[in-house]
PDB file of C-alpha atoms in Angstrom:
ATOM      1  CA  UNK G  27     216.783  52.251 120.109  1.00 70.00           C
ATOM      2  CA  UNK G  28     218.102  54.045 123.159  1.00 79.00           C
ATOM      3  CA  UNK G  29     216.775  57.406 121.980  1.00 91.00           C
ATOM      4  CA  UNK G  30     213.328  55.956 121.306  1.00 90.00           C
ATOM      5  CA  UNK G  31     213.296  54.464 124.804  1.00 92.00           C
ATOM      6  CA  UNK G  32     214.221  57.834 126.302  1.00 93.00           C
ATOM      7  CA  UNK G  33     211.428  59.519 124.346  1.00 94.00           C
ATOM      8  CA  UNK G  34     208.920  56.927 125.557  1.00 94.00           C
ATOM      9  CA  UNK G  35     210.060  57.436 129.154  1.00 95.00           C
ATOM     10  CA  UNK G  36     209.730  61.219 128.833  1.00 96.00           C
ATOM     11  CA  UNK G  37     206.268  60.942 127.296  1.00 96.00           C
ATOM     12  CA  UNK G  38     205.241  58.555 130.061  1.00 97.00           C
ATOM     13  CA  UNK G  39     206.425  60.971 132.757  1.00 97.00           C
ATOM     14  CA  UNK G  40     204.646  63.913 131.114  1.00 98.00           C
ATOM     15  CA  UNK G  41     201.505  61.811 130.774  1.00 98.00           C
ATOM     16  CA  UNK G  42     201.637  60.850 134.460  1.00 98.00           C
ATOM     17  CA  UNK G  43     202.003  64.502 135.449  1.00 98.00           C
ATOM     18  CA  UNK G  44     199.084  65.544 133.247  1.00 98.00           C
ATOM     19  CA  UNK G  45     196.870  62.783 134.631  1.00 98.00           C
ATOM     20  CA  UNK G  46     197.779  63.767 138.196  1.00 98.00           C
ATOM     21  CA  UNK G  47     197.072  67.444 137.486  1.00 98.00           C
ATOM     22  CA  UNK G  48     193.759  66.566 135.856  1.00 97.00           C
ATOM     23  CA  UNK G  49     192.840  64.420 138.856  1.00 96.00           C
ATOM     24  CA  UNK G  50     193.558  67.301 141.238  1.00 96.00           C
ATOM     25  CA  UNK G  51     191.493  69.714 139.126  1.00 95.00           C
ATOM     26  CA  UNK G  52     188.561  67.307 138.944  1.00 94.00           C
ATOM     27  CA  UNK G  53     188.807  66.670 142.680  1.00 94.00           C
ATOM     28  CA  UNK G  54     188.713  70.403 143.431  1.00 93.00           C
ATOM     29  CA  UNK G  55     185.759  70.876 141.085  1.00 92.00           C
ATOM     30  CA  UNK G  56     183.932  68.022 142.809  1.00 91.00           C
ATOM     31  CA  UNK G  57     184.619  69.588 146.212  1.00 89.00           C
ATOM     32  CA  UNK G  58     183.411  72.985 144.980  1.00 87.00           C
ATOM     33  CA  UNK G  59     180.255  71.421 143.568  1.00 85.00           C
ATOM     34  CA  UNK G  60     179.618  69.681 146.896  1.00 82.00           C
ATOM     35  CA  UNK G  61     180.190  72.941 148.791  1.00 80.00           C
ATOM     36  CA  UNK G  62     177.755  74.792 146.532  1.00 75.00           C
ATOM     37  CA  UNK G  63     175.171  72.054 147.032  1.00 74.00           C
ATOM     38  CA  UNK G  64     175.569  72.390 150.799  1.00 70.00           C
ATOM     39  CA  UNK G  65     175.229  76.181 150.593  1.00 70.00           C
ATOM     40  CA  UNK G  66     172.090  75.829 148.481  1.00 73.00           C
ATOM     41  CA  UNK G  67     170.605  73.453 151.032  1.00 71.00           C
ATOM     42  CA  UNK G  68     171.277  75.785 153.971  1.00 70.00           C
ATOM     43  CA  UNK G  69     170.181  78.960 152.199  1.00 61.00           C
TER      44      UNK G  69
END
């Protein structure tokens, strides 16, 4: 039971890290898209 709990904890930590990384990537993509839209408007 202890080992299974440790595995679940590890998976949960990895999942949190992946979700955070994905959030950062999506945020950067959104910012880039917004920047490109602004550039298109000015040019």
